[in-house]
């Protein structure tokens, strides 16, 4: 059994149960509520990290466009007990069972459908949920949404119900005939049911005038419920059918109950997992609603609570506090006036520690830091005991003695109003001795105090951090801000003066203070002023930083849009060029045909057009290829004077200075500007500096160059022609063209036959044929890939 991290006194001091009650309100079932109630701080770092990771994963699912939602869950434990001790279960019980099974199945599917890296821990839980589809199918086929057994649950039930309806119809027909024949004896012309039999209401005087069985009367005695003798036999049959139907429904419930019991292990497993998921779900919803975060966990790196908001205070009014200590110090002393927030600060440190070690995110900035402790002890509040005749001071001392007996170097100790409740001089002396003891034990601790001796000791001790709660002397109210490195003032003289106590009395009071005390108070006063200035300046810096981040975000968004627009424009240009290329191909084919059928001058003009169009196509492809494939750069490659392409300007420039990945100074057309690495590309070949041996130009062989619109193999041997045809087919494939022309001449037909036989034998060729006489006839072979 794992040793408890803390005790009941500390739970009570830090109001941990109240915090858990708030978290419980975000659960959807009693299972989840129980798991929240059972949450207790752990000192196992791996366990804490896993719990916080589960909550963070769940919060991520809550913030998706289609957020995760855990449905209603019923608890199976009482139903399993009832199924074993008092079977069968009721039909409505199976409705609840099926509803929970569906929630489990939907939850399982939702989690497992998410990207694996987003649900590492939740997926492990979801995979172990048993859908129990056989049980779901049986329940759905036999129980309807109203929690009643379906008429079609079994063939026998269906037939019994059908027969019952027929008998009821026959009885009603019989009774309606009776009513028609005895109009003067009836109270109301209706058929009613009494003792599972269909009867008619008669006037009381009709008892001796008709042959019937009386099944009771109204409260006044004026109406008799009579069953005519003609309906007795039919009613008996109806009663028997009703009994058989009830027995058949009970048998169905028994079968479902047995199937339910058969899956007892899987059902208990599902309940365990769903309870854990509900606990995670509740903590994630609490985290989302209260703007919580999971802080960095450390073993010996101190405490840093940034913008921490105590979760039990009104979240609309609570003033966030920031307190950091422990990297070079062992403990902290918090001073200042009453009601200024000292105790709340102490409780915040302790409660946040318990929350994190219980797997609950804290309402503080994500950069906060929390240590993991094996023990957390506190002495906060008034624990006066009437039964034991103990004063407040005695109670505190007794508790502190118990803490000293158990604390070690891996403990956190929180002491409120150190040394209070007794003679001030003796109390201060005891407080100093307690501080010395805590330091010697090398435990982590935080204390609050009013005693000047303890303030001075803490301020001058290298292993103690000093904090004070701020107080507005003008408004006479605490600001609840924490000032670091400043011992707090009591502000008694200031408050008394503001409330109207005369200056003469204040002066007399100051005379009773020794000179050292007065100097210390004046120094503290000056320190507080400086701290306020620093805090104000820090706030201004934070605001400016926030504005700068927003401006940068807008800039990044505009840059992304610009780059997106550039890509869209490029794609549009590509589509336009593709259309142009297709049109050009058609014009070239027409030009070739025209060249064969026109005079010499016309042929030259057509071929000239062919050449110009081919050159336009190749230039267009080359331009697009360069635009699309400009390689990116690495930071370590950049050097002053190096030419680069700048995506955001669409031009080229030179590197001036490299400061960082996000800050590279370049010169574009004589103008200096700063951009990021992602905005730079290698320049086109012609823009690079000459003489760079590392840059080489790729030369393509003729065979690998672009495919023409036809090849001429006239005068070649069959072998030579076949070789050129294969090269031509290869170039067509590389050029993504689907049709080719081979000019081989008519001659004896040997070259034509061999070329066409070769093409037809290839899996790459769809068909080949001779074009019309106007396009070359049998002197040309046209083929399609």
XYZ file of C-alpha atoms in Angstrom:
785
model
C 0.000 0.000 0.000
C 1.340 3.434 -0.991
C 2.182 5.694 1.941
C -0.155 8.673 2.279
C 1.349 11.970 1.128
C -0.597 14.036 3.660
C -2.994 13.816 6.617
C -6.549 14.816 7.486
C -5.414 18.064 9.129
C -3.702 19.219 5.929
C -6.630 18.137 3.758
C -8.841 20.265 6.005
C -6.450 23.234 6.149
C -6.079 23.348 2.365
C -9.779 22.554 1.712
C -8.907 19.787 -0.708
C -12.329 18.131 -0.357
C -14.053 21.381 -1.380
C -11.868 21.490 -4.465
C -12.770 17.890 -5.356
C -16.468 18.724 -4.942
C -16.074 21.440 -7.592
C -14.368 18.987 -9.954
C -17.050 16.348 -9.266
C -19.709 18.674 -10.659
C -18.127 18.243 -14.095
C -18.565 14.444 -14.121
C -21.541 12.769 -15.827
C -21.999 9.723 -13.606
C -21.774 8.422 -10.071
C -18.843 6.297 -11.277
C -16.858 9.408 -12.208
C -17.870 11.190 -8.989
C -16.595 8.271 -6.903
C -13.279 8.274 -8.746
C -12.896 12.015 -8.081
C -13.716 11.422 -4.387
C -10.993 8.751 -4.290
C -8.340 11.040 -5.811
C -5.369 11.429 -3.480
C -1.923 12.929 -4.049
C 0.797 10.543 -5.197
C 4.545 10.969 -4.938
C 5.181 8.732 -7.964
C 6.353 11.091 -10.704
C 5.497 8.700 -13.556
C 1.965 8.186 -12.247
C 1.445 11.954 -11.849
C 2.726 12.665 -15.367
C 0.449 9.989 -16.841
C -2.601 11.330 -15.030
C -1.924 14.895 -16.171
C -1.240 13.685 -19.725
C -4.587 11.871 -19.804
C -6.351 15.053 -18.743
C -4.465 17.121 -21.333
C -5.343 14.599 -24.068
C -9.012 14.732 -23.062
C -8.974 18.527 -23.032
C -7.559 18.432 -26.548
C -10.556 16.317 -27.619
C -12.936 18.784 -25.941
C -11.520 21.593 -28.069
C -11.881 19.846 -31.443
C -14.450 21.070 -34.031
C -16.453 17.939 -33.195
C -15.715 17.795 -29.460
C -15.654 14.662 -27.353
C -18.779 14.238 -25.244
C -19.207 11.469 -22.699
C -22.807 10.247 -22.519
C -24.844 9.157 -19.503
C -23.471 6.111 -17.703
C -25.408 3.792 -15.372
C -23.733 1.807 -12.627
C -23.854 -1.975 -13.150
C -22.776 -3.144 -9.691
C -26.278 -3.032 -8.097
C -27.783 -4.631 -11.222
C -25.229 -7.456 -11.171
C -26.033 -8.086 -7.502
C -29.781 -8.095 -8.216
C -29.290 -10.404 -11.216
C -27.462 -12.895 -9.001
C -29.704 -12.672 -5.928
C -33.175 -11.729 -7.225
C -33.496 -12.476 -10.952
C -34.807 -11.584 -13.440
C -34.044 -7.919 -14.065
C -36.807 -5.567 -15.183
C -37.130 -4.489 -18.810
C -36.251 -0.897 -17.858
C -32.991 -2.166 -16.318
C -31.945 -3.523 -19.712
C -32.697 -0.157 -21.271
C -30.146 1.422 -18.886
C -27.662 -1.399 -19.519
C -27.895 -0.967 -23.293
C -27.565 2.813 -23.001
C -24.306 2.467 -21.059
C -22.986 -0.165 -23.487
C -23.694 2.215 -26.385
C -21.870 5.052 -24.586
C -18.886 2.745 -24.071
C -18.856 1.690 -27.712
C -19.219 5.270 -29.008
C -16.483 6.495 -26.645
C -14.177 3.681 -27.720
C -14.725 4.432 -31.401
C -14.334 8.209 -31.017
C -11.013 7.932 -29.182
C -9.558 5.259 -31.466
C -10.521 7.316 -34.539
C -8.276 10.192 -33.376
C -4.611 10.517 -34.469
C -2.523 8.114 -32.371
C -0.131 10.827 -31.157
C -3.053 12.831 -29.696
C -4.507 10.023 -27.565
C -1.556 7.931 -26.404
C -2.964 7.208 -22.934
C -6.700 7.496 -23.664
C -6.385 4.954 -26.484
C -4.958 2.414 -24.028
C -8.118 2.794 -21.940
C -10.489 2.824 -24.928
C -9.025 -0.348 -26.424
C -10.030 -2.273 -23.286
C -13.715 -1.308 -23.491
C -15.756 -4.357 -24.513
C -18.559 -3.432 -26.970
C -20.472 -6.660 -26.063
C -22.345 -6.463 -29.341
C -24.148 -9.788 -28.719
C -25.703 -8.416 -25.514
C -26.549 -5.110 -27.209
C -28.189 -6.915 -30.130
C -30.278 -9.126 -27.841
C -31.447 -6.204 -25.729
C -32.321 -4.055 -28.767
C -34.252 -6.916 -30.371
C -36.314 -7.531 -27.244
C -36.608 -4.161 -25.433
C -37.975 -1.009 -27.058
C -36.990 2.600 -26.287
C -39.779 2.938 -23.723
C -38.259 0.146 -21.644
C -40.968 -2.381 -22.592
C -40.632 -5.851 -24.105
C -41.243 -5.756 -27.842
C -44.258 -7.638 -29.240
C -41.836 -9.261 -31.687
C -39.319 -10.351 -29.006
C -40.222 -14.023 -29.711
C -42.589 -15.768 -32.124
C -44.536 -17.209 -29.182
C -45.070 -13.768 -27.615
C -46.161 -12.360 -30.958
C -48.725 -15.139 -31.473
C -50.026 -14.876 -27.896
C -50.520 -11.123 -28.219
C -52.220 -11.569 -31.571
C -54.601 -14.147 -30.090
C -55.272 -11.883 -27.115
C -56.244 -9.005 -29.386
C -58.606 -11.267 -31.280
C -60.265 -12.508 -28.053
C -60.566 -8.935 -26.730
C -62.211 -7.899 -29.962
C -64.645 -10.822 -29.722
C -65.490 -10.010 -26.085
C -66.046 -6.327 -26.867
C -68.330 -7.266 -29.739
C -70.278 -9.555 -27.382
C -70.550 -6.880 -24.698
C -71.559 -4.167 -27.177
C -74.361 -6.476 -28.315
C -75.401 -6.911 -24.710
C -75.412 -3.138 -24.205
C -77.516 -2.678 -27.299
C -80.084 -5.196 -26.062
C -80.272 -3.788 -22.505
C -80.232 -0.032 -23.013
C -82.612 0.528 -20.126
C -80.305 -1.301 -17.678
C -76.928 0.261 -18.455
C -75.325 3.086 -16.503
C -72.866 4.033 -19.276
C -72.430 2.611 -22.772
C -68.780 1.588 -22.244
C -66.712 -1.545 -21.757
C -64.389 -1.466 -18.728
C -61.907 -3.875 -17.110
C -62.237 -5.272 -13.606
C -60.036 -8.018 -12.139
C -58.480 -8.618 -15.580
C -61.946 -9.239 -17.086
C -63.943 -7.084 -19.528
C -67.300 -6.022 -18.020
C -70.113 -3.466 -18.491
C -71.560 -0.964 -15.977
C -75.241 -1.644 -15.027
C -77.669 0.157 -12.783
C -77.953 -1.457 -9.329
C -81.549 -2.605 -9.902
C -80.527 -4.769 -12.901
C -78.807 -7.375 -10.744
C -81.828 -9.713 -10.674
C -83.001 -8.969 -14.205
C -80.050 -10.270 -16.276
C -77.919 -13.419 -16.243
C -74.492 -12.095 -15.267
C -71.602 -12.265 -12.777
C -71.057 -9.147 -10.640
C -67.400 -8.107 -10.184
C -67.970 -5.173 -7.847
C -69.669 -1.824 -7.641
C -68.931 1.874 -7.542
C -68.317 3.675 -4.238
C -71.892 4.968 -4.240
C -73.327 1.513 -4.964
C -75.419 2.862 -7.834
C -73.272 1.158 -10.538
C -72.588 -2.584 -10.815
C -69.766 -3.997 -12.935
C -71.307 -7.049 -14.565
C -69.984 -9.800 -16.796
C -72.771 -11.291 -18.903
C -72.799 -15.097 -18.887
C -72.200 -15.065 -22.655
C -68.806 -13.453 -22.095
C -67.605 -15.594 -19.179
C -65.966 -18.285 -21.318
C -64.237 -15.719 -23.502
C -63.013 -13.760 -20.463
C -61.631 -16.970 -18.959
C -59.653 -17.542 -22.141
C -58.464 -13.928 -22.081
C -57.271 -14.343 -18.495
C -55.339 -17.487 -19.398
C -53.734 -15.735 -22.377
C -52.747 -12.774 -20.174
C -51.038 -15.166 -17.736
C -49.194 -16.909 -20.581
C -48.042 -13.534 -21.973
C -46.728 -12.450 -18.579
C -44.889 -15.753 -18.201
C -43.388 -15.464 -21.684
C -42.173 -11.912 -20.929
C -40.684 -13.127 -17.665
C -38.921 -15.939 -19.537
C -37.481 -13.358 -21.963
C -36.233 -11.250 -19.053
C -34.673 -14.366 -17.485
C -32.788 -15.119 -20.719
C -31.516 -11.555 -20.954
C -30.528 -11.650 -17.275
C -28.517 -14.848 -17.818
C -26.745 -13.271 -20.791
C -26.059 -10.177 -18.649
C -24.561 -12.359 -15.890
C -22.501 -14.266 -18.445
C -20.651 -11.019 -19.283
C -20.125 -10.044 -15.644
C -16.322 -9.748 -15.975
C -16.461 -7.615 -19.138
C -19.199 -5.426 -17.640
C -17.135 -4.783 -14.498
C -14.120 -4.014 -16.694
C -16.183 -1.531 -18.737
C -17.450 0.136 -15.565
C -13.915 0.518 -14.257
C -12.699 2.087 -17.507
C -15.756 4.331 -17.944
C -15.408 5.506 -14.342
C -11.759 6.380 -14.999
C -12.684 8.115 -18.269
C -15.413 10.096 -16.489
C -12.887 11.166 -13.859
C -10.512 12.316 -16.620
C -13.414 13.945 -18.469
C -14.456 15.871 -15.329
C -10.899 17.099 -14.695
C -10.523 18.109 -18.357
C -13.800 20.067 -18.293
C -12.735 21.729 -15.016
C -9.375 22.567 -16.612
C -11.081 24.036 -19.670
C -13.664 26.046 -17.705
C -11.112 27.437 -15.218
C -8.321 28.035 -17.779
C -6.021 25.571 -16.023
C -2.728 24.113 -17.192
C -0.368 21.294 -16.277
C 2.797 22.842 -14.800
C 6.322 21.591 -15.244
C 7.110 18.897 -12.657
C 10.439 19.029 -10.851
C 12.106 17.093 -8.048
C 14.354 19.818 -6.680
C 13.973 22.927 -8.826
C 11.779 25.055 -6.605
C 8.214 26.369 -6.866
C 7.028 28.905 -9.433
C 3.324 29.725 -9.469
C 2.631 32.308 -12.187
C -0.720 34.103 -12.320
C -2.119 31.574 -9.877
C -5.820 31.877 -9.000
C -7.109 30.088 -5.903
C -9.929 27.851 -7.251
C -12.204 28.288 -4.203
C -12.389 32.069 -4.570
C -14.734 33.966 -6.910
C -12.949 33.591 -10.247
C -14.310 36.927 -11.498
C -12.783 38.810 -8.565
C -9.725 36.808 -7.511
C -6.387 38.604 -8.016
C -3.776 36.306 -9.645
C -0.582 35.925 -7.631
C 2.940 35.076 -8.714
C 5.389 33.570 -6.248
C 8.703 31.849 -7.017
C 11.222 30.344 -4.616
C 13.278 27.232 -4.044
C 15.988 27.210 -6.670
C 18.570 28.760 -4.341
C 16.424 29.017 -1.204
C 14.918 26.339 1.018
C 11.948 28.322 2.196
C 9.888 31.491 1.964
C 8.580 33.964 4.513
C 5.402 35.875 3.641
C 4.611 39.008 5.631
C 2.154 41.875 5.529
C -1.064 43.184 7.127
C -4.038 41.041 8.094
C -6.602 40.267 5.335
C -3.886 41.071 2.801
C -3.730 37.571 1.312
C -0.888 35.905 3.238
C -2.934 32.870 4.248
C -4.533 32.567 0.798
C -1.039 32.565 -0.739
C 0.054 29.835 1.677
C -3.057 27.786 0.901
C -2.558 28.305 -2.833
C 0.949 26.817 -2.635
C -0.325 23.805 -0.677
C -3.565 23.219 -2.595
C -1.854 23.479 -5.989
C 0.697 20.902 -4.818
C -2.067 18.465 -3.806
C -3.964 19.117 -7.050
C -0.983 18.427 -9.301
C 0.057 15.312 -7.370
C -3.565 14.088 -7.698
C -3.608 14.597 -11.474
C -5.649 17.826 -11.500
C -4.398 20.788 -13.614
C -4.039 24.092 -11.755
C -5.537 27.524 -12.632
C -2.181 29.145 -13.375
C 0.066 29.986 -16.333
C 1.491 26.988 -18.190
C 5.065 28.105 -17.389
C 4.437 27.443 -13.685
C 6.674 24.945 -11.903
C 5.723 22.561 -9.090
C 7.899 20.200 -7.080
C 6.864 16.642 -6.187
C 6.868 15.922 -2.430
C 6.615 12.699 -0.465
C 4.859 14.526 2.372
C 2.836 17.736 2.667
C 2.132 19.162 6.150
C 0.335 22.304 7.251
C -0.603 24.292 10.307
C -3.137 26.890 9.174
C -6.093 28.440 10.967
C -7.492 28.393 14.498
C -7.628 24.877 15.941
C -8.624 25.708 19.525
C -9.940 22.582 21.282
C -12.532 23.013 24.073
C -12.676 19.286 24.789
C -8.939 19.031 25.423
C -8.732 22.477 27.090
C -6.079 23.501 24.566
C -5.545 27.140 23.573
C -4.878 28.188 20.008
C -1.165 28.394 20.763
C -1.105 24.943 22.370
C -2.972 23.434 19.454
C -0.524 24.925 16.942
C 2.503 23.795 18.923
C 1.139 20.258 19.248
C 0.594 20.068 15.498
C 4.070 21.469 14.739
C 5.659 18.901 17.054
C 3.907 16.147 15.081
C 5.135 17.668 11.791
C 8.738 17.775 13.037
C 8.555 14.066 13.861
C 7.565 13.119 10.283
C 9.100 15.709 7.942
C 12.209 15.098 5.858
C 14.086 16.636 2.926
C 11.305 15.591 0.526
C 8.512 17.312 2.455
C 6.607 20.570 2.077
C 5.708 22.351 5.329
C 3.288 25.302 5.486
C 2.969 27.266 8.734
C 0.571 30.177 9.183
C 1.223 33.011 11.687
C 4.470 31.551 12.980
C 4.862 32.114 16.734
C 1.460 33.776 17.172
C -0.875 33.209 20.130
C 1.564 33.894 22.962
C 3.888 36.603 24.305
C 5.330 38.455 21.245
C 8.980 38.203 22.342
C 8.706 34.516 23.225
C 6.608 33.855 20.120
C 9.216 35.508 17.899
C 11.994 33.516 19.551
C 10.082 30.269 19.039
C 9.432 31.261 15.400
C 13.142 31.784 14.774
C 13.943 28.418 16.352
C 11.331 26.735 14.159
C 12.830 28.374 11.037
C 16.292 27.129 12.041
C 14.899 23.598 12.530
C 13.215 23.630 9.117
C 16.430 24.808 7.465
C 18.480 22.114 9.187
C 16.021 19.437 8.030
C 16.480 20.743 4.451
C 12.739 20.560 3.947
C 10.870 22.909 1.609
C 8.654 25.332 3.540
C 6.671 28.561 3.491
C 5.554 30.512 6.574
C 3.600 33.680 7.322
C 4.373 36.019 10.216
C 3.927 39.501 11.700
C 7.055 39.469 13.875
C 9.760 41.957 12.952
C 12.520 39.674 14.259
C 11.423 36.896 11.904
C 11.110 39.387 9.010
C 14.674 40.634 9.556
C 16.053 37.109 9.978
C 14.426 35.997 6.712
C 15.501 39.104 4.800
C 19.152 38.544 5.725
C 19.277 34.741 5.413
C 20.636 33.447 2.044
C 18.397 30.354 2.115
C 15.167 32.256 2.696
C 13.093 34.152 0.153
C 11.090 37.108 1.470
C 7.677 38.158 0.182
C 5.034 40.569 1.322
C 1.416 41.201 0.423
C 0.945 44.699 -0.954
C -1.288 47.315 0.725
C -2.629 50.530 -0.805
C -1.998 53.262 1.827
C -4.243 55.719 -0.019
C -7.322 53.509 -0.293
C -6.537 51.605 2.941
C -7.213 48.287 1.195
C -4.974 45.331 0.303
C -4.114 44.906 -3.394
C -3.482 41.144 -2.944
C -0.340 41.404 -5.067
C 2.817 39.629 -3.922
C 6.011 41.693 -3.657
C 9.236 39.704 -3.834
C 12.296 40.575 -1.766
C 10.422 43.000 0.499
C 9.473 42.314 4.144
C 5.918 43.487 4.809
C 4.900 46.473 6.893
C 2.105 46.328 9.430
C 0.882 49.769 8.200
C -0.644 50.347 11.639
C 0.473 54.000 11.843
C -0.691 54.756 8.289
C -4.080 53.155 8.835
C -4.534 54.937 12.182
C -3.634 58.272 10.590
C -6.014 57.775 7.657
C -8.790 56.934 10.069
C -8.327 60.254 11.865
C -5.887 59.588 14.710
C -3.991 62.812 15.357
C -0.432 63.384 14.166
C 0.628 64.134 17.751
C -0.475 60.687 18.894
C 1.195 59.053 15.863
C 4.438 60.902 16.701
C 4.318 59.729 20.325
C 3.778 56.170 19.116
C 6.814 56.413 16.842
C 8.926 57.600 19.825
C 8.306 54.254 21.484
C 9.986 52.510 18.550
C 13.734 52.264 18.711
C 15.832 53.992 16.063
C 16.679 50.738 14.256
C 13.022 49.859 13.994
C 12.179 53.278 12.494
C 15.021 53.007 9.967
C 13.923 49.512 9.007
C 10.341 50.723 8.483
C 11.566 53.595 6.278
C 13.756 51.240 4.238
C 10.828 48.865 3.776
C 8.652 51.792 2.727
C 11.182 52.775 0.040
C 11.537 49.176 -1.096
C 7.779 48.809 -1.456
C 7.656 51.960 -3.612
C 10.419 50.598 -5.861
C 8.703 47.225 -6.132
C 5.456 48.904 -7.115
C 7.287 50.832 -9.842
C 8.935 47.644 -11.069
C 5.596 45.804 -11.081
C 3.961 48.667 -12.981
C 6.806 48.737 -15.500
C 6.666 44.951 -15.833
C 2.940 45.170 -16.499
C 3.569 47.773 -19.227
C 6.234 45.540 -20.779
C 3.879 42.554 -20.699
C 1.159 44.605 -22.402
C 3.581 45.776 -25.094
C 4.823 42.227 -25.574
C 1.249 41.018 -25.937
C 0.549 43.721 -28.526
C 3.774 42.840 -30.360
C 2.772 39.173 -30.457
C -0.629 40.120 -31.873
C 1.025 42.293 -34.535
C 3.398 39.456 -35.422
C 0.467 37.041 -35.591
C -1.353 39.378 -38.008
C 1.846 39.715 -40.048
C 2.259 35.923 -40.175
C -1.378 35.541 -41.237
C -0.935 38.130 -44.003
C 2.313 36.474 -45.102
C 0.608 33.073 -45.213
C -2.227 34.574 -47.249
C 0.247 36.250 -49.609
C 2.132 32.990 -50.103
C -1.147 31.164 -50.604
C -2.246 33.773 -53.171
C 1.089 33.384 -54.948
C 0.640 29.619 -55.112
C -2.918 29.998 -56.376
C -1.741 32.472 -59.007
C 0.995 30.044 -60.048
C -1.499 27.213 -60.334
C -3.777 29.474 -62.392
C -0.847 30.365 -64.645
C -0.016 26.677 -64.964
C -3.590 25.841 -65.983
C -3.575 28.689 -68.544
C -0.274 27.465 -69.981
C -1.564 23.900 -70.137
C -4.530 25.124 -72.190
C -2.143 27.107 -74.384
C 0.056 24.035 -74.886
C -2.924 21.899 -75.907
C -4.067 24.592 -78.313
C -0.528 24.886 -79.645
C -0.312 21.138 -80.213
C -3.474 21.218 -82.279
C -2.151 24.183 -84.304
C 1.163 22.403 -84.872
C -0.583 19.261 -86.119
C -2.649 21.426 -88.500
C 0.524 23.224 -89.592
C 2.269 19.914 -90.365
C -0.701 18.751 -92.381
C -0.855 22.103 -94.167
C 2.871 21.952 -94.924
C 2.417 18.682 -96.775
C -0.421 19.999 -98.897
C 0.737 23.554 -99.759
C 3.359 25.164 -101.860
C 6.993 25.486 -100.803
C 6.608 29.027 -99.420
C 3.517 28.051 -97.393
C 5.318 24.988 -96.060
C 8.236 27.090 -94.847
C 5.864 29.482 -93.093
C 3.969 26.620 -91.418
C 7.165 24.931 -90.214
C 8.387 28.283 -88.903
C 5.184 28.525 -86.839
C 5.778 24.982 -85.581
C 9.247 25.864 -84.389
C 8.074 29.054 -82.629
C 5.237 27.251 -80.839
C 7.543 24.434 -79.691
C 9.983 27.018 -78.292
C 7.144 28.788 -76.410
C 6.016 25.501 -74.887
C 9.503 24.552 -73.687
C 10.153 28.025 -72.242
C 6.839 27.967 -70.399
C 7.549 24.547 -68.941
C 11.043 25.605 -67.911
C 9.737 28.771 -66.186
C 7.105 26.845 -64.257
C 9.565 24.120 -63.352
C 11.988 26.674 -61.919
C 9.205 28.416 -59.986
C 7.907 25.175 -58.525
C 11.192 23.468 -57.741
C 13.398 26.199 -56.332
C 15.141 24.334 -53.477
C 14.984 25.622 -49.906
C 18.050 26.723 -47.947
C 19.607 25.643 -44.647
C 20.698 28.180 -42.028
C 24.285 26.890 -41.905
C 24.633 27.374 -45.688
C 23.954 31.109 -45.626
C 26.895 33.487 -46.030
C 27.162 37.264 -46.571
C 27.025 38.125 -50.278
C 25.215 34.910 -51.216
C 22.420 35.420 -53.825
C 18.935 34.209 -52.805
C 15.369 34.299 -54.107
C 12.890 36.034 -51.786
C 9.422 34.476 -51.896
C 7.598 37.390 -50.255
C 8.942 39.952 -52.792
C 9.162 37.676 -55.807
C 12.664 38.977 -56.549
C 16.296 38.124 -55.800
C 18.750 39.630 -53.375
C 21.948 39.061 -51.392
C 22.572 37.956 -47.804
C 23.858 40.855 -45.674
C 23.892 39.313 -42.187
C 22.525 36.158 -40.519
C 21.337 36.753 -36.936
C 19.023 33.763 -36.404
C 16.548 31.536 -38.220
C 13.852 34.178 -37.718
C 16.075 37.208 -38.431
C 18.091 37.278 -41.685
C 19.092 40.627 -43.160
C 19.096 40.796 -46.974
C 19.570 43.448 -49.648
C 17.024 43.602 -52.478
C 17.630 46.227 -55.208
C 19.752 48.257 -52.788
C 17.122 48.193 -50.043
C 17.809 46.290 -46.820
C 15.087 44.235 -45.186
C 14.816 41.481 -42.558
C 13.019 38.190 -43.172
C 12.926 34.530 -42.049
C 14.721 31.475 -43.421
C 11.429 30.013 -44.710
C 11.074 33.075 -46.999
C 14.327 32.316 -48.856
C 15.082 29.926 -51.732
C 18.025 29.164 -53.971
C 17.983 31.614 -56.912
C 17.448 30.571 -60.552
C 20.638 29.427 -62.290
C 21.117 32.689 -64.233
C 20.888 34.778 -61.054
C 23.735 32.976 -59.301
C 27.232 34.356 -59.188
C 29.540 33.068 -61.930
C 32.526 30.966 -61.085
C 30.866 28.914 -58.359
C 32.212 25.452 -59.054
C 29.735 23.783 -56.747
C 26.891 24.856 -59.059
C 26.653 22.845 -62.258
C 24.196 22.864 -65.116
C 22.526 19.595 -66.137
C 22.801 18.817 -69.881
C 20.274 16.492 -71.422
C 21.160 14.106 -74.266
C 19.210 14.316 -77.462
C 17.472 11.023 -76.747
C 16.200 12.300 -73.437
C 15.076 15.673 -74.743
C 11.517 16.707 -75.500
C 9.599 14.680 -78.071
C 8.820 16.216 -81.471
C 5.496 15.711 -83.166
C 6.916 13.136 -85.619
C 10.121 11.297 -86.530
C 11.549 10.569 -89.951
C 13.082 7.085 -90.444
C 13.125 7.059 -94.229
C 16.320 5.501 -95.667
C 17.067 3.627 -92.401
C 17.377 -0.131 -92.088
C 14.628 -1.939 -90.183
C 16.901 -2.336 -87.128
C 17.894 1.349 -87.120
C 14.275 2.443 -87.593
C 12.992 0.213 -84.741
C 15.687 1.646 -82.424
C 14.655 5.231 -83.266
C 10.964 4.345 -82.821
C 11.660 2.983 -79.295
C 13.540 6.168 -78.376
C 10.655 8.225 -79.792
C 8.086 6.269 -77.724
C 10.214 6.824 -74.618
C 10.365 10.599 -75.247
C 6.601 10.718 -75.800
C 6.021 9.007 -72.438
C 8.371 11.426 -70.664
C 6.609 14.361 -72.337
C 3.232 12.962 -71.217
C 1.965 12.898 -74.807
C -0.439 10.238 -76.037
C -0.007 10.269 -79.845
C 2.949 9.963 -82.239
C 3.688 10.036 -86.026
C 6.380 8.075 -87.862
C 7.347 9.128 -91.413
C 8.753 5.995 -93.129
C 7.665 6.462 -96.776
C 5.794 4.017 -98.966
C 8.591 2.236 -100.870
C 8.296 -1.555 -100.827
C 6.305 -1.468 -97.570
C 8.926 -3.488 -95.625
C 9.728 -0.651 -93.222
C 6.016 0.118 -92.715
C 5.101 -3.535 -91.918
C 7.989 -4.076 -89.504
C 7.362 -0.804 -87.667
C 3.637 -1.488 -87.276
C 4.222 -5.126 -86.215
C 6.719 -3.879 -83.614
C 4.282 -1.268 -82.288
C 1.377 -3.735 -82.079
C 3.519 -6.189 -80.105
C 4.190 -3.555 -77.402
C 1.965 -3.277 -74.279
C 2.605 0.501 -74.363
C 0.773 1.009 -77.670
C -3.018 1.195 -77.744
C -3.336 1.134 -81.574
C -1.509 2.162 -84.778
C -2.811 2.982 -88.237
C -2.218 4.907 -91.437
C -3.690 8.432 -91.617
C -5.897 9.689 -94.483
C -4.144 10.305 -97.855
C -4.276 14.055 -97.210
C -2.039 13.492 -94.132
C 0.464 11.063 -95.695
C -1.541 7.871 -96.146
C 0.504 4.640 -96.075
C 3.762 6.596 -96.029
C 3.065 7.485 -92.384
C 2.153 5.462 -89.266
C 0.175 7.136 -86.501
C 0.013 5.427 -83.087
C -1.614 6.081 -79.700
C -0.063 5.192 -76.340
